[in-house]
Amino acid sequence: MSSIEKRLKVIQEIINCSIGKSTSSLNKLYSSQLSIQIPEIRINGNSYNDQNFSIPKHEYFSCITMDFTGDIQGRSHIIIKKENVLQIISNLLQISYKAPGFDNFMTNAMVVIGNIVIHSIVGSFCKILHSNVEFSIPDYFEGTGEILSHWNEHSSQFTQIKVLTHFILESVKISGYIFLFMELNRFDDLIEKLEYLGNTSIAL
């Protein structure tokens, strides 16, 4: 296994642990059986050459974005197909997506979900780096993949970590994908810490 593969493996373990914690919190909050898996992680250059990480230009998505500042600076985006969001939120809240005011319920629930997941993942990296951060208020918006495609450009000053997750809502057998993008300004520090972690188990 190459050095890069080892680093990716450790990063995947960190994110898996974080997703596990956040999923547990969501299931307690909504009395659901939501499971999330992390099949793919990419870092910068080779990410969007992989078809799995491309964002379909003509599909419609819901997106939660949060900035974080402090010892680590960056930005996280969770992007989910709108049709999947409607199904997930409808089943989590036990409210029909056709009900009056459902859009407000959906937006609020998506903000909660994004808040929990992003805090958990970024918090795990902060723990490894012994760093403190402050988060912005989550921003929710919707758009086509074409509108979101500017994230495919590698113009960011940050190193980008892309995570493709697969979620399953057991009660109704809904499944779909979440694209999570993280941008970190202290990636070299993170890699240095990962060198020390090696193949040991990670306690988060």
PDB file of C-alpha atoms in Angstrom:
ATOM      1  CA  MET A   1       0.000   0.000   0.000  1.00  0.00           C
ATOM      2  CA  SER A   2       1.449   3.385  -1.023  1.00  0.00           C
ATOM      3  CA  SER A   3       1.850   6.342   1.335  1.00  0.00           C
ATOM      4  CA  ILE A   4      -1.044   8.154  -0.364  1.00  0.00           C
ATOM      5  CA  GLU A   5      -3.284   5.088  -0.031  1.00  0.00           C
ATOM      6  CA  LYS A   6      -2.432   4.822   3.663  1.00  0.00           C
ATOM      7  CA  ARG A   7      -3.332   8.478   4.225  1.00  0.00           C
ATOM      8  CA  LEU A   8      -6.614   8.065   2.387  1.00  0.00           C
ATOM      9  CA  LYS A   9      -7.375   4.991   4.466  1.00  0.00           C
ATOM     10  CA  VAL A  10      -6.833   6.919   7.712  1.00  0.00           C
ATOM     11  CA  ILE A  11      -8.883   9.878   6.452  1.00  0.00           C
ATOM     12  CA  GLN A  12     -11.653   7.465   5.499  1.00  0.00           C
ATOM     13  CA  GLU A  13     -11.565   5.953   8.983  1.00  0.00           C
ATOM     14  CA  ILE A  14     -11.809   9.415  10.539  1.00  0.00           C
ATOM     15  CA  ILE A  15     -14.775  10.321   8.353  1.00  0.00           C
ATOM     16  CA  ASN A  16     -16.436   6.937   8.876  1.00  0.00           C
ATOM     17  CA  CYS A  17     -16.246   7.391  12.651  1.00  0.00           C
ATOM     18  CA  SER A  18     -17.599  10.935  12.340  1.00  0.00           C
ATOM     19  CA  ILE A  19     -20.458   9.871  10.077  1.00  0.00           C
ATOM     20  CA  GLY A  20     -21.284   7.041  12.473  1.00  0.00           C
ATOM     21  CA  LYS A  21     -21.566   9.476  15.367  1.00  0.00           C
ATOM     22  CA  SER A  22     -23.670  11.947  13.410  1.00  0.00           C
ATOM     23  CA  THR A  23     -25.956   9.191  12.082  1.00  0.00           C
ATOM     24  CA  SER A  24     -26.521   7.951  15.624  1.00  0.00           C
ATOM     25  CA  SER A  25     -27.468  11.474  16.696  1.00  0.00           C
ATOM     26  CA  LEU A  26     -29.871  11.878  13.766  1.00  0.00           C
ATOM     27  CA  ASN A  27     -31.525   8.525  14.450  1.00  0.00           C
ATOM     28  CA  LYS A  28     -32.103   9.480  18.088  1.00  0.00           C
ATOM     29  CA  LEU A  29     -33.406  12.888  17.057  1.00  0.00           C
ATOM     30  CA  TYR A  30     -35.818  11.585  14.433  1.00  0.00           C
ATOM     31  CA  SER A  31     -36.423   8.035  15.761  1.00  0.00           C
ATOM     32  CA  SER A  32     -35.303   6.688  12.391  1.00  0.00           C
ATOM     33  CA  GLN A  33     -33.049   3.973  10.999  1.00  0.00           C
ATOM     34  CA  LEU A  34     -30.846   5.987   8.704  1.00  0.00           C
ATOM     35  CA  SER A  35     -27.502   4.454   7.749  1.00  0.00           C
ATOM     36  CA  ILE A  36     -24.729   6.219   5.848  1.00  0.00           C
ATOM     37  CA  GLN A  37     -21.770   4.528   4.186  1.00  0.00           C
ATOM     38  CA  ILE A  38     -18.556   6.096   2.868  1.00  0.00           C
ATOM     39  CA  PRO A  39     -17.479   4.208  -0.260  1.00  0.00           C
ATOM     40  CA  GLU A  40     -15.292   6.862  -1.894  1.00  0.00           C
ATOM     41  CA  ILE A  41     -12.876   9.632  -0.860  1.00  0.00           C
ATOM     42  CA  ARG A  42     -10.730  11.755  -3.159  1.00  0.00           C
ATOM     43  CA  ILE A  43      -8.278  14.599  -2.543  1.00  0.00           C
ATOM     44  CA  ASN A  44      -7.901  17.431  -5.047  1.00  0.00           C
ATOM     45  CA  GLY A  45      -6.506  16.564  -8.471  1.00  0.00           C
ATOM     46  CA  ASN A  46      -7.993  13.181  -9.332  1.00  0.00           C
ATOM     47  CA  SER A  47     -11.404  13.803  -7.805  1.00  0.00           C
ATOM     48  CA  TYR A  48     -13.503  14.973 -10.707  1.00  0.00           C
ATOM     49  CA  ASN A  49     -11.876  12.735 -13.273  1.00  0.00           C
ATOM     50  CA  ASP A  50     -13.794   9.974 -11.513  1.00  0.00           C
ATOM     51  CA  GLN A  51     -17.325   9.698 -12.888  1.00  0.00           C
ATOM     52  CA  ASN A  52     -18.615   8.859  -9.398  1.00  0.00           C
ATOM     53  CA  PHE A  53     -17.684  12.365  -8.271  1.00  0.00           C
ATOM     54  CA  SER A  54     -19.189  14.305 -11.127  1.00  0.00           C
ATOM     55  CA  ILE A  55     -22.336  16.307 -10.433  1.00  0.00           C
ATOM     56  CA  PRO A  56     -25.026  15.667 -13.088  1.00  0.00           C
ATOM     57  CA  LYS A  57     -25.581  19.061 -14.678  1.00  0.00           C
ATOM     58  CA  HIS A  58     -29.305  18.759 -15.320  1.00  0.00           C
ATOM     59  CA  GLU A  59     -30.437  17.252 -12.017  1.00  0.00           C
ATOM     60  CA  TYR A  60     -31.793  19.384  -9.204  1.00  0.00           C
ATOM     61  CA  PHE A  61     -30.030  19.407  -5.827  1.00  0.00           C
ATOM     62  CA  SER A  62     -30.438  20.665  -2.285  1.00  0.00           C
ATOM     63  CA  CYS A  63     -27.284  21.997  -0.658  1.00  0.00           C
ATOM     64  CA  ILE A  64     -26.143  22.877   2.859  1.00  0.00           C
ATOM     65  CA  THR A  65     -23.009  25.037   3.084  1.00  0.00           C
ATOM     66  CA  MET A  66     -21.055  25.991   6.216  1.00  0.00           C
ATOM     67  CA  ASP A  67     -17.842  27.967   6.567  1.00  0.00           C
ATOM     68  CA  PHE A  68     -15.501  27.438   9.483  1.00  0.00           C
ATOM     69  CA  THR A  69     -12.738  29.745  10.702  1.00  0.00           C
ATOM     70  CA  GLY A  70     -10.050  29.648  13.355  1.00  0.00           C
ATOM     71  CA  ASP A  71      -6.979  27.422  13.552  1.00  0.00           C
ATOM     72  CA  ILE A  72      -8.452  25.556  10.592  1.00  0.00           C
ATOM     73  CA  GLN A  73     -10.276  27.462   7.875  1.00  0.00           C
ATOM     74  CA  GLY A  74     -12.466  25.968   5.227  1.00  0.00           C
ATOM     75  CA  ARG A  75     -15.888  25.259   3.860  1.00  0.00           C
ATOM     76  CA  SER A  76     -18.151  22.225   3.749  1.00  0.00           C
ATOM     77  CA  HIS A  77     -20.964  21.449   1.339  1.00  0.00           C
ATOM     78  CA  ILE A  78     -23.480  18.646   1.540  1.00  0.00           C
ATOM     79  CA  ILE A  79     -25.262  18.139  -1.775  1.00  0.00           C
ATOM     80  CA  ILE A  80     -28.233  15.772  -2.086  1.00  0.00           C
ATOM     81  CA  LYS A  81     -30.655  15.207  -4.941  1.00  0.00           C
ATOM     82  CA  LYS A  82     -33.822  17.182  -4.260  1.00  0.00           C
ATOM     83  CA  GLU A  83     -36.086  14.180  -4.895  1.00  0.00           C
ATOM     84  CA  ASN A  84     -34.180  12.217  -2.245  1.00  0.00           C
ATOM     85  CA  VAL A  85     -34.403  15.111   0.203  1.00  0.00           C
ATOM     86  CA  LEU A  86     -38.185  15.196  -0.174  1.00  0.00           C
ATOM     87  CA  GLN A  87     -38.403  11.472   0.592  1.00  0.00           C
ATOM     88  CA  ILE A  88     -35.955  11.572   3.496  1.00  0.00           C
ATOM     89  CA  ILE A  89     -37.473  14.573   5.268  1.00  0.00           C
ATOM     90  CA  SER A  90     -41.041  13.397   4.646  1.00  0.00           C
ATOM     91  CA  ASN A  91     -40.259  10.070   6.302  1.00  0.00           C
ATOM     92  CA  LEU A  92     -38.106  11.456   9.100  1.00  0.00           C
ATOM     93  CA  LEU A  93     -40.770  14.007  10.085  1.00  0.00           C
ATOM     94  CA  GLN A  94     -43.758  11.836   9.154  1.00  0.00           C
ATOM     95  CA  ILE A  95     -45.179  14.692   7.090  1.00  0.00           C
ATOM     96  CA  SER A  96     -46.331  14.484   3.477  1.00  0.00           C
ATOM     97  CA  TYR A  97     -44.199  16.542   1.117  1.00  0.00           C
ATOM     98  CA  LYS A  98     -47.496  17.864  -0.255  1.00  0.00           C
ATOM     99  CA  ALA A  99     -48.527  19.268   3.137  1.00  0.00           C
ATOM    100  CA  PRO A 100     -48.773  23.064   3.548  1.00  0.00           C
ATOM    101  CA  GLY A 101     -45.553  24.534   4.837  1.00  0.00           C
ATOM    102  CA  PHE A 102     -43.519  21.427   4.042  1.00  0.00           C
ATOM    103  CA  ASP A 103     -40.777  23.508   2.370  1.00  0.00           C
ATOM    104  CA  ASN A 104     -40.111  25.280   5.669  1.00  0.00           C
ATOM    105  CA  PHE A 105     -39.986  21.980   7.563  1.00  0.00           C
ATOM    106  CA  MET A 106     -37.660  20.573   4.916  1.00  0.00           C
ATOM    107  CA  THR A 107     -35.285  23.551   5.036  1.00  0.00           C
ATOM    108  CA  ASN A 108     -35.103  23.479   8.838  1.00  0.00           C
ATOM    109  CA  ALA A 109     -34.526  19.715   8.926  1.00  0.00           C
ATOM    110  CA  MET A 110     -31.813  19.928   6.250  1.00  0.00           C
ATOM    111  CA  VAL A 111     -30.051  22.647   8.241  1.00  0.00           C
ATOM    112  CA  VAL A 112     -30.143  20.411  11.334  1.00  0.00           C
ATOM    113  CA  ILE A 113     -28.807  17.420   9.372  1.00  0.00           C
ATOM    114  CA  GLY A 114     -26.050  19.469   7.737  1.00  0.00           C
ATOM    115  CA  ASN A 115     -25.150  21.060  11.058  1.00  0.00           C
ATOM    116  CA  ILE A 116     -24.770  17.710  12.825  1.00  0.00           C
ATOM    117  CA  VAL A 117     -22.856  15.960  10.027  1.00  0.00           C
ATOM    118  CA  ILE A 118     -20.471  18.826   9.244  1.00  0.00           C
ATOM    119  CA  HIS A 119     -19.768  19.599  12.910  1.00  0.00           C
ATOM    120  CA  SER A 120     -18.977  15.944  13.524  1.00  0.00           C
ATOM    121  CA  ILE A 121     -16.554  15.571  10.609  1.00  0.00           C
ATOM    122  CA  VAL A 122     -14.759  18.910  10.960  1.00  0.00           C
ATOM    123  CA  GLY A 123     -14.669  18.435  14.733  1.00  0.00           C
ATOM    124  CA  SER A 124     -12.852  15.134  14.278  1.00  0.00           C
ATOM    125  CA  PHE A 125     -10.137  16.759  12.186  1.00  0.00           C
ATOM    126  CA  CYS A 126      -9.885  19.550  14.769  1.00  0.00           C
ATOM    127  CA  LYS A 127      -9.380  17.000  17.542  1.00  0.00           C
ATOM    128  CA  ILE A 128      -6.480  15.408  15.673  1.00  0.00           C
ATOM    129  CA  LEU A 129      -4.898  18.807  15.018  1.00  0.00           C
ATOM    130  CA  HIS A 130      -5.691  20.127  18.523  1.00  0.00           C
ATOM    131  CA  SER A 131      -7.406  23.066  16.861  1.00  0.00           C
ATOM    132  CA  ASN A 132     -10.439  25.230  17.546  1.00  0.00           C
ATOM    133  CA  VAL A 133     -12.874  26.534  14.960  1.00  0.00           C
ATOM    134  CA  GLU A 134     -16.025  28.579  14.773  1.00  0.00           C
ATOM    135  CA  PHE A 135     -18.797  27.713  12.331  1.00  0.00           C
ATOM    136  CA  SER A 136     -20.964  30.004  10.272  1.00  0.00           C
ATOM    137  CA  ILE A 137     -24.737  29.663  10.254  1.00  0.00           C
ATOM    138  CA  PRO A 138     -25.680  26.878   7.783  1.00  0.00           C
ATOM    139  CA  ASP A 139     -26.848  28.188   4.421  1.00  0.00           C
ATOM    140  CA  TYR A 140     -29.473  26.179   2.515  1.00  0.00           C
ATOM    141  CA  PHE A 141     -30.135  26.620  -1.177  1.00  0.00           C
ATOM    142  CA  GLU A 142     -31.183  24.649  -4.240  1.00  0.00           C
ATOM    143  CA  GLY A 143     -29.989  24.519  -7.825  1.00  0.00           C
ATOM    144  CA  THR A 144     -29.068  22.369 -10.790  1.00  0.00           C
ATOM    145  CA  GLY A 145     -25.784  20.560 -11.090  1.00  0.00           C
ATOM    146  CA  GLU A 146     -24.777  23.107 -13.694  1.00  0.00           C
ATOM    147  CA  ILE A 147     -25.101  25.905 -11.125  1.00  0.00           C
ATOM    148  CA  LEU A 148     -23.089  23.863  -8.613  1.00  0.00           C
ATOM    149  CA  SER A 149     -20.425  22.891 -11.137  1.00  0.00           C
ATOM    150  CA  HIS A 150     -18.142  25.790 -10.119  1.00  0.00           C
ATOM    151  CA  TRP A 151     -16.952  23.487  -7.311  1.00  0.00           C
ATOM    152  CA  ASN A 152     -15.297  21.412 -10.029  1.00  0.00           C
ATOM    153  CA  GLU A 153     -12.780  24.179 -10.567  1.00  0.00           C
ATOM    154  CA  HIS A 154      -9.565  23.818  -8.593  1.00  0.00           C
ATOM    155  CA  SER A 155      -9.142  27.518  -7.925  1.00  0.00           C
ATOM    156  CA  SER A 156      -9.535  27.233  -4.176  1.00  0.00           C
ATOM    157  CA  GLN A 157      -6.687  28.234  -1.884  1.00  0.00           C
ATOM    158  CA  PHE A 158      -7.602  25.203   0.230  1.00  0.00           C
ATOM    159  CA  THR A 159      -6.910  21.516  -0.230  1.00  0.00           C
ATOM    160  CA  GLN A 160     -10.211  19.875  -1.081  1.00  0.00           C
ATOM    161  CA  ILE A 161     -11.382  16.561   0.341  1.00  0.00           C
ATOM    162  CA  LYS A 162     -14.351  15.080  -1.516  1.00  0.00           C
ATOM    163  CA  VAL A 163     -16.458  12.366   0.042  1.00  0.00           C
ATOM    164  CA  LEU A 164     -19.120  10.368  -1.793  1.00  0.00           C
ATOM    165  CA  THR A 165     -21.518   8.825   0.707  1.00  0.00           C
ATOM    166  CA  HIS A 166     -24.380   6.392   0.234  1.00  0.00           C
ATOM    167  CA  PHE A 167     -27.361   6.605   2.557  1.00  0.00           C
ATOM    168  CA  ILE A 168     -30.173   4.138   3.216  1.00  0.00           C
ATOM    169  CA  LEU A 169     -33.397   4.864   5.094  1.00  0.00           C
ATOM    170  CA  GLU A 170     -34.380   1.377   6.207  1.00  0.00           C
ATOM    171  CA  SER A 171     -38.048   2.028   6.993  1.00  0.00           C
ATOM    172  CA  VAL A 172     -38.937   2.775   3.371  1.00  0.00           C
ATOM    173  CA  LYS A 173     -35.842   1.458   1.540  1.00  0.00           C
ATOM    174  CA  ILE A 174     -34.899   4.871   0.186  1.00  0.00           C
ATOM    175  CA  SER A 175     -31.320   5.109  -0.980  1.00  0.00           C
ATOM    176  CA  GLY A 176     -29.285   7.799  -2.647  1.00  0.00           C
ATOM    177  CA  TYR A 177     -26.019   9.723  -2.582  1.00  0.00           C
ATOM    178  CA  ILE A 178     -24.591  12.646  -0.653  1.00  0.00           C
ATOM    179  CA  PHE A 179     -21.628  14.598  -1.995  1.00  0.00           C
ATOM    180  CA  LEU A 180     -19.608  16.135   0.828  1.00  0.00           C
ATOM    181  CA  PHE A 181     -16.850  18.606  -0.055  1.00  0.00           C
ATOM    182  CA  MET A 182     -14.413  19.871   2.571  1.00  0.00           C
ATOM    183  CA  GLU A 183     -11.735  22.469   2.028  1.00  0.00           C
ATOM    184  CA  LEU A 184      -8.886  22.657   4.540  1.00  0.00           C
ATOM    185  CA  ASN A 185      -6.088  25.219   4.830  1.00  0.00           C
ATOM    186  CA  ARG A 186      -3.932  23.054   7.139  1.00  0.00           C
ATOM    187  CA  PHE A 187      -3.803  19.901   5.099  1.00  0.00           C
ATOM    188  CA  ASP A 188      -0.007  19.570   5.434  1.00  0.00           C
ATOM    189  CA  ASP A 189      -0.397  19.627   9.227  1.00  0.00           C
ATOM    190  CA  LEU A 190      -3.119  16.997   8.959  1.00  0.00           C
ATOM    191  CA  ILE A 191      -0.904  14.743   6.837  1.00  0.00           C
ATOM    192  CA  GLU A 192       1.927  15.127   9.339  1.00  0.00           C
ATOM    193  CA  LYS A 193      -0.411  14.003  12.127  1.00  0.00           C
ATOM    194  CA  LEU A 194      -1.612  11.088  10.008  1.00  0.00           C
ATOM    195  CA  GLU A 195       1.977   9.932   9.547  1.00  0.00           C
ATOM    196  CA  TYR A 196       2.135   9.462  13.309  1.00  0.00           C
ATOM    197  CA  LEU A 197      -1.195   7.712  13.465  1.00  0.00           C
ATOM    198  CA  GLY A 198      -0.147   5.135  10.890  1.00  0.00           C
ATOM    199  CA  ASN A 199      -2.317   2.040  10.993  1.00  0.00           C
ATOM    200  CA  THR A 200      -3.373   2.435  14.618  1.00  0.00           C
ATOM    201  CA  SER A 201      -7.043   2.706  15.481  1.00  0.00           C
ATOM    202  CA  ILE A 202      -8.396   6.223  15.849  1.00  0.00           C
ATOM    203  CA  ALA A 203     -10.256   7.314  18.958  1.00  0.00           C
ATOM    204  CA  LEU A 204     -12.523  10.271  18.204  1.00  0.00           C
TER     205      LEU A 204
END
